Tab-separated table of C-alpha atoms and ligand atoms in Angstrom:
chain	number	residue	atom	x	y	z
A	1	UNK	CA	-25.260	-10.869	15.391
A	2	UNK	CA	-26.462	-13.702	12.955
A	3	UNK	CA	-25.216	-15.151	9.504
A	4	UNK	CA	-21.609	-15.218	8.630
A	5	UNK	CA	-19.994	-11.823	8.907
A	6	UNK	CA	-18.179	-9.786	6.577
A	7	UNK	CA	-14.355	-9.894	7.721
A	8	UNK	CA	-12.721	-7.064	9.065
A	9	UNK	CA	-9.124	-5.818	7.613
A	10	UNK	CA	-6.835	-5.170	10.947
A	11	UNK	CA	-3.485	-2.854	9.629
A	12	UNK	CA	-0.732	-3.206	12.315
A	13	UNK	CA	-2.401	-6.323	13.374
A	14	UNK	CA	1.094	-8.250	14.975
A	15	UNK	CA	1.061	-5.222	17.191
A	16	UNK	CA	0.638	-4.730	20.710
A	17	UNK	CA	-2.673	-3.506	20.118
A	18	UNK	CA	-3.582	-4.796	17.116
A	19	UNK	CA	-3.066	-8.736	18.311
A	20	UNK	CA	-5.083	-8.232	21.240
A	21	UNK	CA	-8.106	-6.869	19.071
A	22	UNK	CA	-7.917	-9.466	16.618
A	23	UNK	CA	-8.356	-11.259	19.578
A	24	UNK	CA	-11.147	-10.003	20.881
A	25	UNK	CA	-12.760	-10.107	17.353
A	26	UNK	CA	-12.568	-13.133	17.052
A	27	UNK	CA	-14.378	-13.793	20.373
A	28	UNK	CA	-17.390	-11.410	19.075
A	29	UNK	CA	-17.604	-13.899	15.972
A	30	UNK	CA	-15.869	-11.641	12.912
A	31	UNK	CA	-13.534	-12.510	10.660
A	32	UNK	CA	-10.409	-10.586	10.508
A	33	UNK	CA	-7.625	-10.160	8.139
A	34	UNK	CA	-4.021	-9.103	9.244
A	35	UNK	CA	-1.831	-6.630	6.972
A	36	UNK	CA	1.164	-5.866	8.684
A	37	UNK	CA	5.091	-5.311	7.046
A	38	UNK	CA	6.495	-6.577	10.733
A	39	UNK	CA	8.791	-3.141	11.330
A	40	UNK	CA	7.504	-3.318	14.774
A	41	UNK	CA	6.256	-7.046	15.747
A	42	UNK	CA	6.704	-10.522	15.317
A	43	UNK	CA	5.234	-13.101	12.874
A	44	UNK	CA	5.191	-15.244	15.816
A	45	UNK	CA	1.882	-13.807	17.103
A	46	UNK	CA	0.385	-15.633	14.139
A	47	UNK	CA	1.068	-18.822	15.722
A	48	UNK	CA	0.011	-17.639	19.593
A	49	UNK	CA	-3.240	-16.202	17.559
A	50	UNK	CA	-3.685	-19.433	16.461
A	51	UNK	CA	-3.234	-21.103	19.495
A	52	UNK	CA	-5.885	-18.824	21.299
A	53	UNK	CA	-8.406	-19.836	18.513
A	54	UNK	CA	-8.129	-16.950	16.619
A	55	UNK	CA	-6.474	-17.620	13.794
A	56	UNK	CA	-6.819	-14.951	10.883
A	57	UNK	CA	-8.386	-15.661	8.141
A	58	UNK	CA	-5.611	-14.465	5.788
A	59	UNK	CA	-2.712	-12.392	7.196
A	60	UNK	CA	-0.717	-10.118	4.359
A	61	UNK	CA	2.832	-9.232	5.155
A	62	UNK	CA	3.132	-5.864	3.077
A	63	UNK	CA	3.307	-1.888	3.804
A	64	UNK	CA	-0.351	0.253	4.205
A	65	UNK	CA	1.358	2.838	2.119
A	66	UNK	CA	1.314	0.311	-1.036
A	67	UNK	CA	-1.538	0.942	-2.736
A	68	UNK	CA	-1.239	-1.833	-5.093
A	69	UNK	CA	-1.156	-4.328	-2.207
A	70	UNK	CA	-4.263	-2.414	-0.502
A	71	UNK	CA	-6.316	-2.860	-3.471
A	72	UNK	CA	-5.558	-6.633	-3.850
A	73	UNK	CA	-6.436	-6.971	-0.401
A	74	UNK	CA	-10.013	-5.326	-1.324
A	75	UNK	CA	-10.808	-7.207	-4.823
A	76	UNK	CA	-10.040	-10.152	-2.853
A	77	UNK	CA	-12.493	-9.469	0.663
A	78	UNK	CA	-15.735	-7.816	0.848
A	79	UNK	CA	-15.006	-6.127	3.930
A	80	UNK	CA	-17.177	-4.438	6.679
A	81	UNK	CA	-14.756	-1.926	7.749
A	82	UNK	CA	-10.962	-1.652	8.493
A	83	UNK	CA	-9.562	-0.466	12.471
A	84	UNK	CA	-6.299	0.810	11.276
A	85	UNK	CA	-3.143	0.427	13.684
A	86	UNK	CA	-0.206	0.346	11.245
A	87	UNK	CA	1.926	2.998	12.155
A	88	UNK	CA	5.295	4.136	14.095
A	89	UNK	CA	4.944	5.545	17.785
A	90	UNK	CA	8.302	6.475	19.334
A	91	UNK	CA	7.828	10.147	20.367
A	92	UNK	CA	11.892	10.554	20.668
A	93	UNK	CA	12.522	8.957	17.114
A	94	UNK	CA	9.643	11.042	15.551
A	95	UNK	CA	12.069	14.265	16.691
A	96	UNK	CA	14.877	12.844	14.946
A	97	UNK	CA	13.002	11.105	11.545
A	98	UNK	CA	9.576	13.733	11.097
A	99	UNK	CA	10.013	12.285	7.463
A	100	UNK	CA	9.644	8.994	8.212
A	101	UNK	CA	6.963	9.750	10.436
A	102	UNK	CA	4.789	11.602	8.426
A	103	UNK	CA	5.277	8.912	5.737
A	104	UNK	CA	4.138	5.753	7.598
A	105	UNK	CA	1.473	7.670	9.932
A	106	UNK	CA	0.080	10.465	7.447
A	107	UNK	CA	0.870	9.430	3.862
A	108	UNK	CA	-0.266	5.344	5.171
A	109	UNK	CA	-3.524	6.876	6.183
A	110	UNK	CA	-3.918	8.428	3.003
A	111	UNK	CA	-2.955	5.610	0.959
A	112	UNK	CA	-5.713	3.097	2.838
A	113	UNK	CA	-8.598	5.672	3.070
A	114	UNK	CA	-8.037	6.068	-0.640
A	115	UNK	CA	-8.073	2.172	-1.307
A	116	UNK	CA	-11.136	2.225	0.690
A	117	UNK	CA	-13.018	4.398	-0.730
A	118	UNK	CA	-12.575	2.763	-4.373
A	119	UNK	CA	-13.328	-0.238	-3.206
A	120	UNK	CA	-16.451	1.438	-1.527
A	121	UNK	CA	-15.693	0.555	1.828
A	122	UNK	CA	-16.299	3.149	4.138
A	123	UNK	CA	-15.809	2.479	7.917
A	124	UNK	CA	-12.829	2.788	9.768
A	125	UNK	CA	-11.401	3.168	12.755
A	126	UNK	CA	-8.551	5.160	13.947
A	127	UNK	CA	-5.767	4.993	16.305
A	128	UNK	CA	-5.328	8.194	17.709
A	129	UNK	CA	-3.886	9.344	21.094
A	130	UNK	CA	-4.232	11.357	24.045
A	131	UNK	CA	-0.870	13.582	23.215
A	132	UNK	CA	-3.185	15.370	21.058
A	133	UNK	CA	-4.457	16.736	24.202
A	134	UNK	CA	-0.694	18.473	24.645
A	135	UNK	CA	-0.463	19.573	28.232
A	136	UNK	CA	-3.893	19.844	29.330
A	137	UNK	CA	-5.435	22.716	30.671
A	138	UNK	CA	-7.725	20.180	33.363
A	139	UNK	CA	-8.060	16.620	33.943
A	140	UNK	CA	-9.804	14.264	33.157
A	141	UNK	CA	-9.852	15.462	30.010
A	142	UNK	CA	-13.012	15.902	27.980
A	143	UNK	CA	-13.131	14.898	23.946
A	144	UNK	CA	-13.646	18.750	23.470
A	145	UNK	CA	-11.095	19.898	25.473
A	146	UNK	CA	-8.185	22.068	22.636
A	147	UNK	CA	-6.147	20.001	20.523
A	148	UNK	CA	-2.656	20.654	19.882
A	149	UNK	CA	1.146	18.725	18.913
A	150	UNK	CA	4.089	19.107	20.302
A	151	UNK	CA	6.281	16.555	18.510
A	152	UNK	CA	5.734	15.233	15.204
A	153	UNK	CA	4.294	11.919	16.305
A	154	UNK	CA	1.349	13.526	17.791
A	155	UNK	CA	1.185	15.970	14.880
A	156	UNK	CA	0.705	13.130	12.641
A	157	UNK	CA	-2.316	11.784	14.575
A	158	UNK	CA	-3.702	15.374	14.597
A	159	UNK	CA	-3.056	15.628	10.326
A	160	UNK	CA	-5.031	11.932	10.448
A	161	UNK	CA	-7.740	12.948	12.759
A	162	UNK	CA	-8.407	16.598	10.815
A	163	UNK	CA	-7.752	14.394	7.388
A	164	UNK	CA	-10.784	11.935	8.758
A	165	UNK	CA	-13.190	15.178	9.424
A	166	UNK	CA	-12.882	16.562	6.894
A	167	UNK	CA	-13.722	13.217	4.619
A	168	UNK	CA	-17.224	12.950	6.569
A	169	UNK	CA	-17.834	16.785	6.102
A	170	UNK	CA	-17.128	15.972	2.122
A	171	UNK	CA	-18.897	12.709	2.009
A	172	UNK	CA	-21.789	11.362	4.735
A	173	UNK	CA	-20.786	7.906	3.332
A	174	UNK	CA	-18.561	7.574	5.928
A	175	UNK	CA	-18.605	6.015	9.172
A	176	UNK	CA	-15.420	6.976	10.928
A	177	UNK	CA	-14.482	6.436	14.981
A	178	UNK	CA	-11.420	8.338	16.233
A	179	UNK	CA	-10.001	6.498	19.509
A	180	UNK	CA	-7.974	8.830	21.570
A	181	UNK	CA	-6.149	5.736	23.789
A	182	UNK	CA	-4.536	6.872	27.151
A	183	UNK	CA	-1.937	4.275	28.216
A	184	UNK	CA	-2.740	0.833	27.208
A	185	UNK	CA	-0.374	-1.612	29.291
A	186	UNK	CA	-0.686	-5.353	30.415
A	187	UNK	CA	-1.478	-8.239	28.714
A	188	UNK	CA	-3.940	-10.974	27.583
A	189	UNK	CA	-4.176	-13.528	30.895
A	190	UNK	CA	-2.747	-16.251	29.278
A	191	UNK	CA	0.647	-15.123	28.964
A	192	UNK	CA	0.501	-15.513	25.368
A	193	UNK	CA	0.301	-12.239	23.756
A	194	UNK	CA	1.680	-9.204	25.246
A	195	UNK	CA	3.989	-5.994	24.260
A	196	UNK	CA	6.888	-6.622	22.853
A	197	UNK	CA	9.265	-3.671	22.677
A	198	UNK	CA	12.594	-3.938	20.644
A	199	UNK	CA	15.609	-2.536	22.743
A	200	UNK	CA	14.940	-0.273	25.472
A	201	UNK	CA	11.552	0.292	26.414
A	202	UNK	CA	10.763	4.026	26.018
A	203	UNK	CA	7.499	3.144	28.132
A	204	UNK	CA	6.737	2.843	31.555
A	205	UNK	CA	5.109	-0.462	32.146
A	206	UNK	CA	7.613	-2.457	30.126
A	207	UNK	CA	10.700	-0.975	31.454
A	208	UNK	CA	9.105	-1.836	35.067
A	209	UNK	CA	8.533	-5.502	34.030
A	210	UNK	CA	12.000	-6.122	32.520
A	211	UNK	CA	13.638	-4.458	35.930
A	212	UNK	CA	11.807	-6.722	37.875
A	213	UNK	CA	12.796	-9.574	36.272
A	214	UNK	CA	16.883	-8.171	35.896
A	215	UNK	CA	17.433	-7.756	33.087
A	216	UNK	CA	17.828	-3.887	33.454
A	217	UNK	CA	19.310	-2.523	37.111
A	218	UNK	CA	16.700	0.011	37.958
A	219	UNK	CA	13.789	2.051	36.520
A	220	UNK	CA	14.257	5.840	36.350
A	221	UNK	CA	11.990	7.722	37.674
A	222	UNK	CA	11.576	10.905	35.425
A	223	UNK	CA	10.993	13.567	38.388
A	224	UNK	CA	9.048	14.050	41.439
A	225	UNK	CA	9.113	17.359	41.024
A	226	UNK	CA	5.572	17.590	39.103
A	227	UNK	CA	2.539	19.253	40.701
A	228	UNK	CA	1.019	15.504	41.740
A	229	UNK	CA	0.181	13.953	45.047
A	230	UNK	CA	3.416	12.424	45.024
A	231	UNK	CA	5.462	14.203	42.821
A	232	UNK	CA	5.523	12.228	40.000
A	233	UNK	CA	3.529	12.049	36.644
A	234	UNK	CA	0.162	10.992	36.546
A	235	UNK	CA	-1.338	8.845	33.619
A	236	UNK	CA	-4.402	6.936	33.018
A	237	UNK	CA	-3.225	3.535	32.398
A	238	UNK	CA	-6.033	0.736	31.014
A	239	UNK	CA	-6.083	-2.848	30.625
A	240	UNK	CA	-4.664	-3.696	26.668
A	241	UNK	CA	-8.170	-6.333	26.925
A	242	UNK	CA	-10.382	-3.336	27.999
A	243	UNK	CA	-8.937	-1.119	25.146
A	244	UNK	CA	-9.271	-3.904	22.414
A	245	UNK	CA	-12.942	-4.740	23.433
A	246	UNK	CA	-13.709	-0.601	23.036
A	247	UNK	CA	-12.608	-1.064	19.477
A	248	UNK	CA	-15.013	-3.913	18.716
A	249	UNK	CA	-17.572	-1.322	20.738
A	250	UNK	CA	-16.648	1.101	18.259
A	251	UNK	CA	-17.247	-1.242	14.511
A	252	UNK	CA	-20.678	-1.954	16.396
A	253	UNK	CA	-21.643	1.795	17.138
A	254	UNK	CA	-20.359	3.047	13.478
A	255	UNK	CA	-23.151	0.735	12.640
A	256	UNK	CA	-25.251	3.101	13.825
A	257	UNK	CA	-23.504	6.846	13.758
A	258	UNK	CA	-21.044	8.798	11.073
A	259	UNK	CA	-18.309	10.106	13.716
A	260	UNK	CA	-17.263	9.516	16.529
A	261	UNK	CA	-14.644	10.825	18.526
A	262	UNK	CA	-14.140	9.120	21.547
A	263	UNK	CA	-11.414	8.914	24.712
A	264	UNK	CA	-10.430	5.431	25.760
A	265	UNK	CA	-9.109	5.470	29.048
A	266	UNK	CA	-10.289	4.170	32.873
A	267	UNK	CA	-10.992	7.846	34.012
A	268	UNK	CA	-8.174	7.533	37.226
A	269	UNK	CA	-5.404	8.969	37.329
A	270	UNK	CA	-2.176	6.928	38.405
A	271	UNK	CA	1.330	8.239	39.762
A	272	UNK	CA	4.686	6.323	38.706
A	273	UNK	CA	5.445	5.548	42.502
A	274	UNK	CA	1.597	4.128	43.101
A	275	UNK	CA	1.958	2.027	39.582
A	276	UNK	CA	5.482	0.458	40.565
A	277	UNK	CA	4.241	0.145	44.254
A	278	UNK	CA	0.893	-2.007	43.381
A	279	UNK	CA	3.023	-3.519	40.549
A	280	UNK	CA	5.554	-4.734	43.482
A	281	UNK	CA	2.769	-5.475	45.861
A	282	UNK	CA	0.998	-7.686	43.319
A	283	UNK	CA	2.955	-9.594	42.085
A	284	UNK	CA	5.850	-10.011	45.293
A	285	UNK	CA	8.685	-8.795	43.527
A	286	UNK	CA	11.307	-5.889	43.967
A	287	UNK	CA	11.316	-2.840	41.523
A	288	UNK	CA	14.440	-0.640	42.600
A	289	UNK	CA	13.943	2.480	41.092
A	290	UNK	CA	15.907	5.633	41.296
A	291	UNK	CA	15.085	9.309	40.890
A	292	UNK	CA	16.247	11.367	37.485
A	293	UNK	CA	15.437	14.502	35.760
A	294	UNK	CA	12.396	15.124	34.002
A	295	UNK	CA	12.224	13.690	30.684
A	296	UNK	CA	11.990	16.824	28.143
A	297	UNK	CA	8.313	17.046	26.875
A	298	UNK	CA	6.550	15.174	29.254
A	299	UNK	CA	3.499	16.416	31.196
A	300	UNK	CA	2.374	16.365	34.698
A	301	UNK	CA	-0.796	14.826	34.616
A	302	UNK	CA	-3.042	13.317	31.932
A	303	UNK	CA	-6.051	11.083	32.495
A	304	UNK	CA	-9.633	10.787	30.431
A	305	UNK	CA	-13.274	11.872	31.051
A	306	UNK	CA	-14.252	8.240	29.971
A	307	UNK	CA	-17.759	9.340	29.988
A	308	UNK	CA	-18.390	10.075	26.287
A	309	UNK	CA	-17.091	6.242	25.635
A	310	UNK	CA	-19.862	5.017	27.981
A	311	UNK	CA	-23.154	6.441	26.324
A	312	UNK	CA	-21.741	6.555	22.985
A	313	UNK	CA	-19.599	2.689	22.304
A	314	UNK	CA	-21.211	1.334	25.702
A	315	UNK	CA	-17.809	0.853	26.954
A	316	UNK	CA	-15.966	0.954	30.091
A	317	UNK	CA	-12.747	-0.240	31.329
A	318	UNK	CA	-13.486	-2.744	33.708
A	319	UNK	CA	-10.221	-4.288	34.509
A	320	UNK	CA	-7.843	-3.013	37.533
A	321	UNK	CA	-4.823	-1.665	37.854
A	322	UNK	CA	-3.788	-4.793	39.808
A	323	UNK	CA	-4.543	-6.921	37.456
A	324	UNK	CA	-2.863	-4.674	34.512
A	325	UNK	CA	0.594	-5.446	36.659
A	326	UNK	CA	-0.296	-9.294	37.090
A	327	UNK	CA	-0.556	-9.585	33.496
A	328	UNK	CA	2.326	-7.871	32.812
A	329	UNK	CA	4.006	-9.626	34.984
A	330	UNK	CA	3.084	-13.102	33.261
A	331	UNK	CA	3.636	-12.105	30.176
A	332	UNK	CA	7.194	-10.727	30.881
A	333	UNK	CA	7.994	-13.996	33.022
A	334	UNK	CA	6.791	-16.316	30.183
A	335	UNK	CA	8.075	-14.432	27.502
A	336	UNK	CA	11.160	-13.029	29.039
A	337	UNK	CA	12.612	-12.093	25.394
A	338	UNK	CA	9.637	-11.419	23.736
A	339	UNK	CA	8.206	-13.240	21.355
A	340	UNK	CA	11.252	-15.038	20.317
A	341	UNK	CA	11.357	-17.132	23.668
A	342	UNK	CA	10.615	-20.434	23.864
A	343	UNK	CA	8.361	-22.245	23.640
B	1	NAD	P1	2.998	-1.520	17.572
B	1	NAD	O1	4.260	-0.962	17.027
B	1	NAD	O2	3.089	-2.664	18.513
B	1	NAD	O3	2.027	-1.930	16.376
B	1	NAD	C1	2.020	-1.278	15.127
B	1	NAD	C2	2.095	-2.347	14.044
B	1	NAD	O4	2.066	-1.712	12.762
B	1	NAD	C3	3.389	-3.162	14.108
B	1	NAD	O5	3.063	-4.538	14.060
B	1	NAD	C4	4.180	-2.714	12.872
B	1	NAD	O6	4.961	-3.775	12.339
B	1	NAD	C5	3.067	-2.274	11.934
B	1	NAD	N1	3.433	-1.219	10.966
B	1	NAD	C6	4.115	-0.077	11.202
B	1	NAD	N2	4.207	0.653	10.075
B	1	NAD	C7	3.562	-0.048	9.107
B	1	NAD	C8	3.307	0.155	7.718
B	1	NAD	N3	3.755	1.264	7.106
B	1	NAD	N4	2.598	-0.775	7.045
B	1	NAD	C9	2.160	-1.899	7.653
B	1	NAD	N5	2.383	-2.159	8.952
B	1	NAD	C10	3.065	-1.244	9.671
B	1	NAD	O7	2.190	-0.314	18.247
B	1	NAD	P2	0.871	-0.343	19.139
B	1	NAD	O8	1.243	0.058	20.513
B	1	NAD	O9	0.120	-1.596	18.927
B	1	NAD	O10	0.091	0.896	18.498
B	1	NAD	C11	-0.894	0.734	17.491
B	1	NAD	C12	-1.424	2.102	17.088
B	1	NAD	O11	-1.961	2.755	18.231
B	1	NAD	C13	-0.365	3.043	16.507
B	1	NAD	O12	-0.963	3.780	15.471
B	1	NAD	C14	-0.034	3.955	17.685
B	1	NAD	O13	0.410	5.199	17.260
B	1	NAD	C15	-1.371	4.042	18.380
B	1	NAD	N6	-1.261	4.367	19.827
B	1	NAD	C16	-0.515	3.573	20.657
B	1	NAD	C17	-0.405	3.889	22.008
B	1	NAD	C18	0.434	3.038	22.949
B	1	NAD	O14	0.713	3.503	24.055
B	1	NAD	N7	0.822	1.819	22.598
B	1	NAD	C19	-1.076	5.015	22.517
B	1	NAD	C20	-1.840	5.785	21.643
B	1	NAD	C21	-1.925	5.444	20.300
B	2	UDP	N1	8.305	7.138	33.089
B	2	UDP	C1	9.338	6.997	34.002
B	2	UDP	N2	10.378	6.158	33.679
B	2	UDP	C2	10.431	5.465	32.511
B	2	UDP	C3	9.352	5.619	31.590
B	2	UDP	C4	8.308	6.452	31.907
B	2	UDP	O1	9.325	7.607	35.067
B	2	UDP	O2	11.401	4.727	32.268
B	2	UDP	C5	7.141	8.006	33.423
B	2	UDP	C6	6.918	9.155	32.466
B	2	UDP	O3	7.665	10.285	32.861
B	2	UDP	C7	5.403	9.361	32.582
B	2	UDP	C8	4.873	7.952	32.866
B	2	UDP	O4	5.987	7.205	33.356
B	2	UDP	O5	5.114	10.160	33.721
B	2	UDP	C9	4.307	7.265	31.622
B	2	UDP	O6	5.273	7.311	30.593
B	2	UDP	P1	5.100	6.493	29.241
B	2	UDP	O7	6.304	6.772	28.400
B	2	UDP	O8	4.796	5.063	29.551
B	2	UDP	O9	3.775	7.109	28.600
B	2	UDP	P2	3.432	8.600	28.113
B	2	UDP	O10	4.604	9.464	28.342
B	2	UDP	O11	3.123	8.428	26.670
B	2	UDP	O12	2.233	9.002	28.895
């Protein structure tokens, strides 16, 4: 790359994800700009961005479903493209509050590719997921494989995915890459940033970390009943730095193609009992765990085809499981309340 580069507008950018691609942004030399309204994350990763030397160059504290703020944001920046994060994840709570749901994740989508497009700035990237996959007919799972929602969470990243087709059918203007993650966990090495989950963690990897450590007696195993090696579920899991380098792989290839759909994920598949055994191995500490019922909704296995990600972004994940649990591990120890430890 050469000259100064157009900034790029990061929604949800306090977020797990989001932090740790600004992040790696930074390190490939652009420019970002944070909106976020903080619902989910901590103003405090301003300050640990900072610290890492990647300070954005503006960061907006206001909702992606404001249009007024969006297209302040846009007179003000002459941006390249927008990866858009900025939206709510909990599967349970998307049962309970579809509303809400479809509001932040659907009608927020709406709202920014609308900005965008009067402000005649046309690529984006999305977050989707791999529960659009429902329960897969075969692993790994190909991009093409049938796509389908069985909770409103994942039917608002289906409405957001057909809503993005359907805007580069209409209009060839538009570069547009759909990231289907699999199950970003760990942190950056430093023990700076890392995920930071208010009350109990509905997730896997955080739960483990926080058992470890004591403040929560065991982790529940949700069955060993499933048609795995061992019983229980299988999941791809991949490094939080691999996924938020295959986003800056993804601005570089919409530089090139209209739209891309692509699976971000290692390719392996990984039980619960092999993730909390290398996570106990690694890092020397005890993980007492006990067997439950299965958790209502929740599939046996599901792990990527990463292949698609490889000739089209020129990404792979390249970090290990082992060092997903290390990282954890550090950031959990450091940070053992989140961002609202000290230092
Ligand atoms: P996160 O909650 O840590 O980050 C989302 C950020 O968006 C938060 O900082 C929150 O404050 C902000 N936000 C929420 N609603 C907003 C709104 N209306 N306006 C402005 N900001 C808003 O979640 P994450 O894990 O970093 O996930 C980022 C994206 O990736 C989400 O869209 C999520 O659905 C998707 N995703 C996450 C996973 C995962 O396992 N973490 C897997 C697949 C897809
Ligand atoms: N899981 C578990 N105990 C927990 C949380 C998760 O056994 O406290 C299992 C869950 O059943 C699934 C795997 O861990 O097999 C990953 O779950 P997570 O919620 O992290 O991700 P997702 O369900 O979205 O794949």
């Amino acid at each position: 790359m050469h000259g100064i580069m157009n900034p790029i507008l990061v929604t949800g950018g306090c977020g797990f994800i989001g932090s740790h691609t600004v992040l790696a942004l930074a390190e490939s030399g652009w420019p970002v700009v944070v909106l976020d309204n903080l619902s989910n994350s901590s103003p405090r990763v301003l300050e640990r961005l900072r610290e890492l030397g990647a300070p954005p160059l503006e960061f907006v504290q206001g909702d992606v479903r404001d249009a007024s703020v969006l297209d302040a944001l846009f007179a003000r920046h002459r941006f390249e493209g927008v990866i858009h994060f900025a939206g709510l994840k909990a599967v349970g709570e998307s049962v309970a509050q579809p509303l809400r749901y479809f509001d932040h994740n659907v009608g927020g989508t709406l709202q920014l590719l609308q900005a965008m497009d009067r402000a005649q700035v046309r690529r984006v990237v999305f977050s989707s997921s791999a529960t659009v996959y429902g329960d897969p007919a075969q692993v790994p799972i190909p991009e093409t494989a049938p796509l389908t929602a069985t909770n409103p969470y994942g039917r608002s990243k289906l409405m957001c995915e057909d809503a993005l087709r359907s805007l580069h059918q209409a209009d060839p203007r538009w570069s547009i890459a759909i990231l289907r993650y699999f199950n970003p966990v760990g942190a950056h090495p430093s023990g700076r940033l890392g995920e930071a989950p208010q009350g109990v963690p509905n997730n896997l990897m955080p739960y483990v970390t926080q058992v470890a450590l004591g403040l929560r007696p065991h982790l529940q195993i949700f069955g060993d009943d499933y048609p795995t090696p061992d019983g229980t579920g299988v999941r791809d899991y991949l490094h939080i730095c691999d996924l938020a380098e295959g986003h800056v792989a993804a601005l570089r290839a919409l530089q090139a193609q209209g739209l891309l759909t692509v699976n971000l994920g290692t390719g392996q598949g990984v039980s619960v009992r092999s993730l909390v055994e290398t996570f106990a191995q690694v890092n020397q500490v005890a993980v007492p765990s006990q067997v439950v019922a299965r958790r209502p909704g929740d599939v046996a296995q599901c792990y990527a085809d990463p292949q698609l990600a490889q000739t089209r972004l020129h990404w792979r994940a390249r970090r290990s499981l082992a060092d997903m649990c290390a990282d954890a591990w550090r950031w959990q120890t450091q940070n053992p309340q989140g961002y609202d430890s000290t230092p």
